[in-house]
GROMACS .gro file of C-alpha atoms in nm:
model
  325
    1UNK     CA    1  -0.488  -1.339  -3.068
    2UNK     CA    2  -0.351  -1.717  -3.018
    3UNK     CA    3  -0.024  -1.583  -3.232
    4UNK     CA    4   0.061  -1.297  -3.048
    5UNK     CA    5   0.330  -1.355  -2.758
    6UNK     CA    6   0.402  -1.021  -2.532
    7UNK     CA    7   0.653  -0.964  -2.372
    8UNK     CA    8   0.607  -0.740  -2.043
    9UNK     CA    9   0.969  -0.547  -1.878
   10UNK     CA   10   0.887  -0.418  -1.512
   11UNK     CA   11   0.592  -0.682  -1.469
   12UNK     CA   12   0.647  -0.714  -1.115
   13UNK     CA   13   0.558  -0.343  -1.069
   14UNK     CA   14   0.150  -0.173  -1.026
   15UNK     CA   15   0.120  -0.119  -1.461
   16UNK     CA   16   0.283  -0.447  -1.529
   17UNK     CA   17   0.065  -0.657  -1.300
   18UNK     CA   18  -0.252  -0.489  -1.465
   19UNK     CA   19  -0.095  -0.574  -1.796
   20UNK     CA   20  -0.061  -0.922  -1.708
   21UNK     CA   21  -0.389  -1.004  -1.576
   22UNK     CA   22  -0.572  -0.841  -1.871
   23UNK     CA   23  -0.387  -1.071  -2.117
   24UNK     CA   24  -0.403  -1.381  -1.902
   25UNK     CA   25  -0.763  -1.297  -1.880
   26UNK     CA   26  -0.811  -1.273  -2.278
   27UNK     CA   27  -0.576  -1.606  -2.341
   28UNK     CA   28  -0.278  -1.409  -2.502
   29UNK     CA   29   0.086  -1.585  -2.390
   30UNK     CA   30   0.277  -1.356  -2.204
   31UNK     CA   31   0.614  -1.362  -2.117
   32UNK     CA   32   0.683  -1.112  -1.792
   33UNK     CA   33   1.043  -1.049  -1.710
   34UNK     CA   34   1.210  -0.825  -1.475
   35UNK     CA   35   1.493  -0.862  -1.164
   36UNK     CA   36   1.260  -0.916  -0.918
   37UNK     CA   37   1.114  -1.290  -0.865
   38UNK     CA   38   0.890  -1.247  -0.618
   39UNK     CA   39   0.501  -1.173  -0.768
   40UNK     CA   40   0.382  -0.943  -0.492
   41UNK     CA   41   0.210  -0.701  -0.725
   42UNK     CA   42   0.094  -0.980  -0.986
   43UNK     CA   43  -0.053  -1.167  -0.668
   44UNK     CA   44  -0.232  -0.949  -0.549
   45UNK     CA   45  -0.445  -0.867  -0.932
   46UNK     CA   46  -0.423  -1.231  -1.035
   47UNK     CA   47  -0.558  -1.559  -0.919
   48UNK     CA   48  -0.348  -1.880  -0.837
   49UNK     CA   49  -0.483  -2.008  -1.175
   50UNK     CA   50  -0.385  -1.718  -1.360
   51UNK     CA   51  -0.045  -1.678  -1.223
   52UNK     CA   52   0.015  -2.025  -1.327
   53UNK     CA   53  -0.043  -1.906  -1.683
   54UNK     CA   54   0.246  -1.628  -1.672
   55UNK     CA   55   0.570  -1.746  -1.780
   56UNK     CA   56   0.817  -1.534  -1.553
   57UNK     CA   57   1.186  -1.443  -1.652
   58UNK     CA   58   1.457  -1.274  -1.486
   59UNK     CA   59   1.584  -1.009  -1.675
   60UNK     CA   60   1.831  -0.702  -1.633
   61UNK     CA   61   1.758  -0.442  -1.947
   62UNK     CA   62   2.056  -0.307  -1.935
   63UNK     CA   63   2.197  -0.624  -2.079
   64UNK     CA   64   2.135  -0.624  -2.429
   65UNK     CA   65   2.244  -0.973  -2.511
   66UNK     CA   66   1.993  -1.059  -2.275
   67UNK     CA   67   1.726  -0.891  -2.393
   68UNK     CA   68   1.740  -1.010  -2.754
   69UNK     CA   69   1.810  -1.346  -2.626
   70UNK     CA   70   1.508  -1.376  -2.488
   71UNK     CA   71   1.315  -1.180  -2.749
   72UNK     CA   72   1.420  -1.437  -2.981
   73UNK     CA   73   1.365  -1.736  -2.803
   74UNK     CA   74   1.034  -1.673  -2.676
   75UNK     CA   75   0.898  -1.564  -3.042
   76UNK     CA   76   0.789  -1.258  -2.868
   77UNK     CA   77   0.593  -1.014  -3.147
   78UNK     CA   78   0.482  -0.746  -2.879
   79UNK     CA   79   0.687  -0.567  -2.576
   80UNK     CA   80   0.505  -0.350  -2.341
   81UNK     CA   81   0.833  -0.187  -2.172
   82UNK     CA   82   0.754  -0.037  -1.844
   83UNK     CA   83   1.102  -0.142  -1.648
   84UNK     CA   84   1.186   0.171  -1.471
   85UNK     CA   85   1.398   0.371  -1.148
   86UNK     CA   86   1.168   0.623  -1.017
   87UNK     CA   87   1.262   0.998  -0.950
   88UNK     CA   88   1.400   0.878  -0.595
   89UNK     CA   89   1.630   0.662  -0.731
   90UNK     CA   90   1.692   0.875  -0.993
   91UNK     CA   91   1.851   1.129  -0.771
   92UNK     CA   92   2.023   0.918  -0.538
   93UNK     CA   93   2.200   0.709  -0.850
   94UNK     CA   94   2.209   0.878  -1.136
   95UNK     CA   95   2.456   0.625  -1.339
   96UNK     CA   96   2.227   0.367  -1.221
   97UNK     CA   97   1.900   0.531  -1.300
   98UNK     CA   98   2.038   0.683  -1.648
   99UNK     CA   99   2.182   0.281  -1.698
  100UNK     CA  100   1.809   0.147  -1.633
  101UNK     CA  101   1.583   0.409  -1.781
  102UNK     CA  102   1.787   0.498  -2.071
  103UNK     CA  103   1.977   0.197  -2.173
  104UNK     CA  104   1.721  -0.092  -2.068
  105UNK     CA  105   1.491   0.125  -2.323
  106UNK     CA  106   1.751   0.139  -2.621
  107UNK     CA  107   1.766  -0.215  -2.555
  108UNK     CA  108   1.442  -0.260  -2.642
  109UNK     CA  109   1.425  -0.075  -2.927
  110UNK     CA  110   1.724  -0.263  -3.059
  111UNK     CA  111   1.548  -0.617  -2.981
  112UNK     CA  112   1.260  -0.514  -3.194
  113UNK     CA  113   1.429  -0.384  -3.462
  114UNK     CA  114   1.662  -0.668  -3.510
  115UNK     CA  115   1.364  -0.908  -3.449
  116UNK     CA  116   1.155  -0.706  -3.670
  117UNK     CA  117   0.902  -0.631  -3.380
  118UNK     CA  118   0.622  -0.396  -3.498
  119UNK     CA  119   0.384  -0.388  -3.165
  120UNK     CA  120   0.634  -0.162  -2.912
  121UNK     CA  121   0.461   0.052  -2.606
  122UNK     CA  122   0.681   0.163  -2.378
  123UNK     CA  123   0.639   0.404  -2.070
  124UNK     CA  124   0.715   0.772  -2.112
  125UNK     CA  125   0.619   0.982  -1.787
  126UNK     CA  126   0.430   1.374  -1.714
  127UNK     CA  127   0.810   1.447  -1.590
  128UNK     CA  128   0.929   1.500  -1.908
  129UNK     CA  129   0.727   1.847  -1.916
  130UNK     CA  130   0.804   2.143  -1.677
  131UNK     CA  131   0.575   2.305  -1.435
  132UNK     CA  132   0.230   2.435  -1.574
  133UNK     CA  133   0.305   2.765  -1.569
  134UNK     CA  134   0.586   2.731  -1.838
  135UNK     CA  135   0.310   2.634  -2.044
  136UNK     CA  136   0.014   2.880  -2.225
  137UNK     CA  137  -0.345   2.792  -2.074
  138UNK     CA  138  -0.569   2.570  -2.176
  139UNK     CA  139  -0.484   2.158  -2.254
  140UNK     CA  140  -0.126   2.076  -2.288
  141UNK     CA  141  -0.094   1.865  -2.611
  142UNK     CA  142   0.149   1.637  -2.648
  143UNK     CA  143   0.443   1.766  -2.896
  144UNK     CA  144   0.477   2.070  -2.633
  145UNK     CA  145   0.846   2.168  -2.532
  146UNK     CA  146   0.971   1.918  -2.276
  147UNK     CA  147   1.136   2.074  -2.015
  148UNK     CA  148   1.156   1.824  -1.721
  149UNK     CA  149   1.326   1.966  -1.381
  150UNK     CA  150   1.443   1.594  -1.254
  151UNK     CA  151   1.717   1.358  -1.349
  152UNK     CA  152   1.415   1.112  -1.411
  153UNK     CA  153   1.246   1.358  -1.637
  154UNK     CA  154   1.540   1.398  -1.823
  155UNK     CA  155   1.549   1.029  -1.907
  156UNK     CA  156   1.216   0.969  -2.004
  157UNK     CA  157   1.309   1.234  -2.244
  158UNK     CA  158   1.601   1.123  -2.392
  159UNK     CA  159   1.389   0.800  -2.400
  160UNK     CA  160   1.131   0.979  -2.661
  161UNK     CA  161   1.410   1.095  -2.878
  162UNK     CA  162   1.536   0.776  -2.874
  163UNK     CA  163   1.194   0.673  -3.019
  164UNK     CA  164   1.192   0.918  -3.296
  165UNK     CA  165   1.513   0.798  -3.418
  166UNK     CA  166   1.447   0.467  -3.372
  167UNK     CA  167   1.136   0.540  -3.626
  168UNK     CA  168   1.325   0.796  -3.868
  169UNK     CA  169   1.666   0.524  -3.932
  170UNK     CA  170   1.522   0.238  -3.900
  171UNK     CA  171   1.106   0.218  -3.886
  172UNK     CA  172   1.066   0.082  -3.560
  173UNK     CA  173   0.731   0.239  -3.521
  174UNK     CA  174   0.613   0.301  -3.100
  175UNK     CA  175   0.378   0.439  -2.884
  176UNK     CA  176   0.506   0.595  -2.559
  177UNK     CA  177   0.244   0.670  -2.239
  178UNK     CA  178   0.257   0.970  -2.005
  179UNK     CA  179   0.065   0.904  -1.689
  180UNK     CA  180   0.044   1.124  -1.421
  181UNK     CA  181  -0.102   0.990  -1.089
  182UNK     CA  182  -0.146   0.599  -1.128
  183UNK     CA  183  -0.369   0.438  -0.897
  184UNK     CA  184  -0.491   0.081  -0.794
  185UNK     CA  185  -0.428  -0.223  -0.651
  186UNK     CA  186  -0.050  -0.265  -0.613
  187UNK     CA  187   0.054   0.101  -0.642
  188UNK     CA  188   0.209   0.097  -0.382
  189UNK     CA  189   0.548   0.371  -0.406
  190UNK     CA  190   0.607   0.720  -0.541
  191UNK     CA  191   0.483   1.019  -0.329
  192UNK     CA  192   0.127   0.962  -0.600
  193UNK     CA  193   0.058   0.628  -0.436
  194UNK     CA  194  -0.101   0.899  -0.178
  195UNK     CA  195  -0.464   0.834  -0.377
  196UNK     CA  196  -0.395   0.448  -0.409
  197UNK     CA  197  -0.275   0.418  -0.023
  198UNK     CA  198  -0.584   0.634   0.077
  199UNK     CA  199  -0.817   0.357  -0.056
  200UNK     CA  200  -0.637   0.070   0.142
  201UNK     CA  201  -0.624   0.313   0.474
  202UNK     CA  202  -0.954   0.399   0.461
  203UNK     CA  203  -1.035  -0.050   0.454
  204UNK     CA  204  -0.819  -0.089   0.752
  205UNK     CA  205  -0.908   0.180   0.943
  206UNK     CA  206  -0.665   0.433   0.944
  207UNK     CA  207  -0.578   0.776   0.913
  208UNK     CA  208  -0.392   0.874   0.601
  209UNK     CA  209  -0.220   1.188   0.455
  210UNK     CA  210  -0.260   1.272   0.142
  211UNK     CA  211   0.045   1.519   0.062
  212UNK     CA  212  -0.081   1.728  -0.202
  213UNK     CA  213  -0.387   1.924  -0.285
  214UNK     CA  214  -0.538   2.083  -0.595
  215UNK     CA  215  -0.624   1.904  -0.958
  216UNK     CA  216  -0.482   1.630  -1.081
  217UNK     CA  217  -0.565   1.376  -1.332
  218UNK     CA  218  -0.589   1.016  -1.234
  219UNK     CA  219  -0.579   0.695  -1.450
  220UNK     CA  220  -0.688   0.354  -1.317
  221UNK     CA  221  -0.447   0.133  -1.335
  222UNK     CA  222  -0.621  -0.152  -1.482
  223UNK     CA  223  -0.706   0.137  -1.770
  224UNK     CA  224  -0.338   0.212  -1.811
  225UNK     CA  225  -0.313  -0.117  -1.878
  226UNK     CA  226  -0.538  -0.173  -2.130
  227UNK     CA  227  -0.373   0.116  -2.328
  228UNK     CA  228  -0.016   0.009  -2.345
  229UNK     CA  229  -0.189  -0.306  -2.446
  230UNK     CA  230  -0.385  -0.134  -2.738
  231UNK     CA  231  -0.074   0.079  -2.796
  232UNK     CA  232   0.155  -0.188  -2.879
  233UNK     CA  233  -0.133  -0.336  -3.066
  234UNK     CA  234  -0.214  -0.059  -3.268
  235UNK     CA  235   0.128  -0.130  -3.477
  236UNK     CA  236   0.168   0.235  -3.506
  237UNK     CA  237   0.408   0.398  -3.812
  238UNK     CA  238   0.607   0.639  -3.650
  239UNK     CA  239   0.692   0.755  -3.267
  240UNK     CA  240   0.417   0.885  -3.091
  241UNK     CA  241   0.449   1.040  -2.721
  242UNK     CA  242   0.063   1.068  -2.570
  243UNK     CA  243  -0.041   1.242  -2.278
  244UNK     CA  244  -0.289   1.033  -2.075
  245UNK     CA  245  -0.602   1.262  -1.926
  246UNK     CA  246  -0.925   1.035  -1.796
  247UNK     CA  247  -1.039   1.199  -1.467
  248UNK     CA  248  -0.944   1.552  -1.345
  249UNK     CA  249  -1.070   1.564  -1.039
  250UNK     CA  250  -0.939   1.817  -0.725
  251UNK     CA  251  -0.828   1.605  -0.439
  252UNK     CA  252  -1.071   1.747  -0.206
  253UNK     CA  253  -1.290   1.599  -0.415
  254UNK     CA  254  -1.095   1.293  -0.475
  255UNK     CA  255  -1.173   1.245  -0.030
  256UNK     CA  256  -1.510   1.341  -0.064
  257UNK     CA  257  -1.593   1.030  -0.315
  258UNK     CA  258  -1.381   0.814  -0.087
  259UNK     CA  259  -1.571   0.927   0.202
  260UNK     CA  260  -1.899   0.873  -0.008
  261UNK     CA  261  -1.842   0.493  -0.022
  262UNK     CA  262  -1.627   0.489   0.323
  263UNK     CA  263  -1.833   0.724   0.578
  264UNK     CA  264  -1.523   0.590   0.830
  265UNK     CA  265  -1.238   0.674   0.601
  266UNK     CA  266  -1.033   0.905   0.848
  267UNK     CA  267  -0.852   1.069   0.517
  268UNK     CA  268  -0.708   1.403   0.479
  269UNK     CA  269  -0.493   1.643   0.225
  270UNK     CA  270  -0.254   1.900   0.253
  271UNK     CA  271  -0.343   2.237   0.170
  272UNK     CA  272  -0.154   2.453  -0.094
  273UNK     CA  273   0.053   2.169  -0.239
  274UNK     CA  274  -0.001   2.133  -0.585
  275UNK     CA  275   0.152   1.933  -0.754
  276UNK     CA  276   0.436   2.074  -0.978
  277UNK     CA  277   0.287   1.918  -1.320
  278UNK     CA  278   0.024   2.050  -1.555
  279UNK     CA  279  -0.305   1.862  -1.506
  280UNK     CA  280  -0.491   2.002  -1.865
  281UNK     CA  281  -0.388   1.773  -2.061
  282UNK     CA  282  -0.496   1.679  -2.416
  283UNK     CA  283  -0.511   1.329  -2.502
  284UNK     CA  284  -0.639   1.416  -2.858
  285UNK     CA  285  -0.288   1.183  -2.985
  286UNK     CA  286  -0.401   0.846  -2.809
  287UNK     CA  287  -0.749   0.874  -2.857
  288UNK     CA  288  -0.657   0.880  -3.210
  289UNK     CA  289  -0.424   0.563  -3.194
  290UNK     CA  290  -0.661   0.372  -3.029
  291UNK     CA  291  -1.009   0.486  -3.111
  292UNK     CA  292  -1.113   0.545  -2.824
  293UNK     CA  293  -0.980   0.553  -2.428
  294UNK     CA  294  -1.024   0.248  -2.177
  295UNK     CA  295  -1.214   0.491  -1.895
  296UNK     CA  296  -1.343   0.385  -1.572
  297UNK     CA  297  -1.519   0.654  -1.352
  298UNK     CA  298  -1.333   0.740  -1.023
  299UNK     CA  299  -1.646   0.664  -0.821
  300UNK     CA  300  -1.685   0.301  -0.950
  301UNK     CA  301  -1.305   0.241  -0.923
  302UNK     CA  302  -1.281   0.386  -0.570
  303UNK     CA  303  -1.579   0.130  -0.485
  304UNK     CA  304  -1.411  -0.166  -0.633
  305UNK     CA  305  -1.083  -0.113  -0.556
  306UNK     CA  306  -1.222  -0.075  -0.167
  307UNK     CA  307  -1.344  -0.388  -0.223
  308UNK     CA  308  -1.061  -0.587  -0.376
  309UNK     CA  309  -0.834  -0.437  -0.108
  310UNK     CA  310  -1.042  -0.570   0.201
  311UNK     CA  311  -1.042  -0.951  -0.020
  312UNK     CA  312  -0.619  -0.883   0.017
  313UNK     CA  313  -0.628  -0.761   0.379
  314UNK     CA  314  -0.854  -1.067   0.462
  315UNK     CA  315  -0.613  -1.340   0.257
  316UNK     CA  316  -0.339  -1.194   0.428
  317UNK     CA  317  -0.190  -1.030   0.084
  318UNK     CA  318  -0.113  -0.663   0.166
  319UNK     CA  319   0.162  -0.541   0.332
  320UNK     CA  320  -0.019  -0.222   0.521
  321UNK     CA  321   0.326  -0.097   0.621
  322UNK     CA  322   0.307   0.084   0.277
  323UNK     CA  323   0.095   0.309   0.478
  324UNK     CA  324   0.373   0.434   0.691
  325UNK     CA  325   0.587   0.597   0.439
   0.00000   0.00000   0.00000
């Protein structure tokens, strides 16, 4: 893998800091860009050592001289493109967020076509479908009708069509992601940090809200990583859009495994709050691409990440005002 060079937009968020520290850890150069500077996230997955190893870059996407300025001059032959404005944002600046999510990803499609880049994940999201009811029963697969009820939704969309005609004029193949509730070490915003937040309340000792009920699926964090890692890998001919599935789990059970490992953990849910996404999803599409899906059981990732938070809490690494909002 010595000849490979990635390059990683929104590194300083939860995904990208995953992303990092599973290349660092396997040798790969990796260049992570994005307009923060500060490593919060990164510091908190990676060591000192490993850090050190990261060559960081400031970089606005919407820029596109930028982008292929740096595309070219790092050699870069894979992009994992996760830069993002979340619904929030979204809604409160929607020439911004359309500017970010939209533009910052033609930009990237136009840095690896002119660069000839054939290794291109980028991140999709569950907004761009509607609520589960507009869909029959049984798994949602991934070429369903997208009907997304945000702004946000609406430019993750757009951001898929962009793929396909990124593929059908000019054969930039791609693999887009759709997660649905993230969770880890450094997720840390979004009202589906709830799970992630629970973890770290339950190490300090505090009550915490979750503030929605029902099923939901959950992906690790350090899984998601390693599949926008295989997907921009897997060099794939043509524009796929993959639903991510792992573990569907209710969130009362979700608090009874936390409770399992934390008998303390003071954690509770809101009642008759689902959330407004379909949770059966197929992930038939990705399993394909990558033969086979990175998977780590909720219990064992519930028991490390309660350990790798208290090692943050004790360094001093964790801001546990998160745990307000």
């Amino acid at each position: 893998m010595t000849n490979e060079t990635f390059m990683i937009t929104g590194a300083m968020g939860c995904i990208g800091a995953w992303v990092l520290r599973n290349l660092v850890q396997e040798g790969t150069r990796v260049v992570a860009t994005d307009l923060a500077t500060d490593p919060v996230r990164p510091r908190q997955v990676l060591s000192t050592d490993e850090l050190a190893q990261v060559k960081f870059a400031k970089l606005d996407v919407t820029d596109l001289n930028s982008v292929r300025s740096l595309v070219e001059a790092e050699g870069i032959t894979h992009i994992v493109h996760l830069a993002g404005l979340q619904v929030p944002f979204c809604r409160a600046n929607p020439s911004l967020g359309a500017a970010v999510n939209v533009v910052g990803t033609v930009n990237m499609f136009e840095a690896a076509r002119h660069a000839g880049i054939k290794g291109l994940a980028y991140a999709s999201s569950l907004a761009v479908l509607g609520p589960a009811e507009d869909y029959p029963e049984g798994p949602v697969m991934d070429n369903v009708a997208l009907l997304p009820r945000t702004l946000y939704g609406v430019y993750k969309a757009a951001n898929e069509g962009t793929a396909r005609i990124y593929w059908q004029d000019w054969k930039v193949g791609s693999v887009g992601l759709r997660p649905y509730i993230v969770y880890g070490v450094g997720r840390d915003q979004g009202m589906t940090s709830d799970i992630a937040k629970a973890i770290l309340a339950a190490v300090v000792k505090r009550p915490y809200h979750i503030r929605f009920d029902g099923p939901v699926g959950l992906q690790h964090a350090n899984d998601v990583a390693k599949m926008f890692i295989g997907a921009a890998r897997a060099h794939y001919q043509g524009a796929a859009m993959c639903n991510l599935r792992n573990d569907i789990i209710e969130v009362a059970e979700f608090v009874k495994l936390l409770k399992a490992e934390q008998p303390d953990a003071q954690t509770t849910f809101a009642t008759n709050s689902p959330l407004p996404f379909p949770w059966d999803l197929d992930d038939g599409g990705l399993r394909q691409i990558l033969g086979g899906i990175p998977y780590t059981p909720v219990q064992e990732t519930i028991h490390n990440d309660l350990a790798h938070f208290r090692g943050l809490v004790d360094k001093g690494l964790i801001d546990l005002k998160q745990l307000d909002n």
